[in-house]
Amino acid sequence: ADIFTKRLGNDQFHAILHHIRFEHHDY
């Protein structure tokens, strides 16, 4: 996870996580 955070950036990384959490909000 550390490599992805440094490669994408903190803001983009959190944005992706938030997007995935929204997409899988089926439970």
Short mmCIF file of the C-alpha atoms (twelve columns), coordinates in Angstrom:
data_MODEL
# 
_entry.id   MODEL 
# 
loop_
_atom_site.group_PDB 
_atom_site.id 
_atom_site.type_symbol 
_atom_site.label_atom_id 
_atom_site.label_alt_id 
_atom_site.label_comp_id 
_atom_site.label_asym_id 
_atom_site.label_seq_id 
_atom_site.Cartn_x 
_atom_site.Cartn_y 
_atom_site.Cartn_z 
_atom_site.pdbx_PDB_model_num 
ATOM 1  C CA . ALA A 1  0.000   0.000  0.000  1 
ATOM 2  C CA . ASP A 2  2.925   2.278  0.640  1 
ATOM 3  C CA . ILE A 3  4.146   2.022  -2.950 1 
ATOM 4  C CA . PHE A 4  0.704   2.883  -4.325 1 
ATOM 5  C CA . THR A 5  0.392   5.844  -1.980 1 
ATOM 6  C CA . LYS A 6  3.692   7.282  -3.145 1 
ATOM 7  C CA . ARG A 7  3.002   6.554  -6.802 1 
ATOM 8  C CA . LEU A 8  -0.541  7.917  -7.019 1 
ATOM 9  C CA . GLY A 9  -0.292  10.465 -4.277 1 
ATOM 10 C CA . ASN A 10 -2.141  10.679 -0.994 1 
ATOM 11 C CA . ASP A 11 -5.151  12.593 -2.324 1 
ATOM 12 C CA . GLN A 12 -5.666  10.355 -5.338 1 
ATOM 13 C CA . PHE A 13 -5.106  7.243  -3.244 1 
ATOM 14 C CA . HIS A 14 -7.785  8.234  -0.754 1 
ATOM 15 C CA . ALA A 15 -10.090 9.243  -3.600 1 
ATOM 16 C CA . ILE A 16 -9.775  5.783  -5.149 1 
ATOM 17 C CA . LEU A 17 -10.418 4.089  -1.814 1 
ATOM 18 C CA . HIS A 18 -13.466 6.265  -1.271 1 
ATOM 19 C CA . HIS A 19 -14.702 5.471  -4.780 1 
ATOM 20 C CA . ILE A 20 -14.281 1.732  -4.253 1 
ATOM 21 C CA . ARG A 21 -16.105 2.004  -0.941 1 
ATOM 22 C CA . PHE A 22 -18.982 3.765  -2.699 1 
ATOM 23 C CA . GLU A 23 -19.070 1.250  -5.544 1 
ATOM 24 C CA . HIS A 24 -19.232 -1.676 -3.145 1 
ATOM 25 C CA . HIS A 25 -21.895 -0.151 -0.943 1 
ATOM 26 C CA . ASP A 26 -24.184 -3.075 -1.659 1 
ATOM 27 C CA . TYR A 27 -24.111 -4.619 1.800  1 
# 
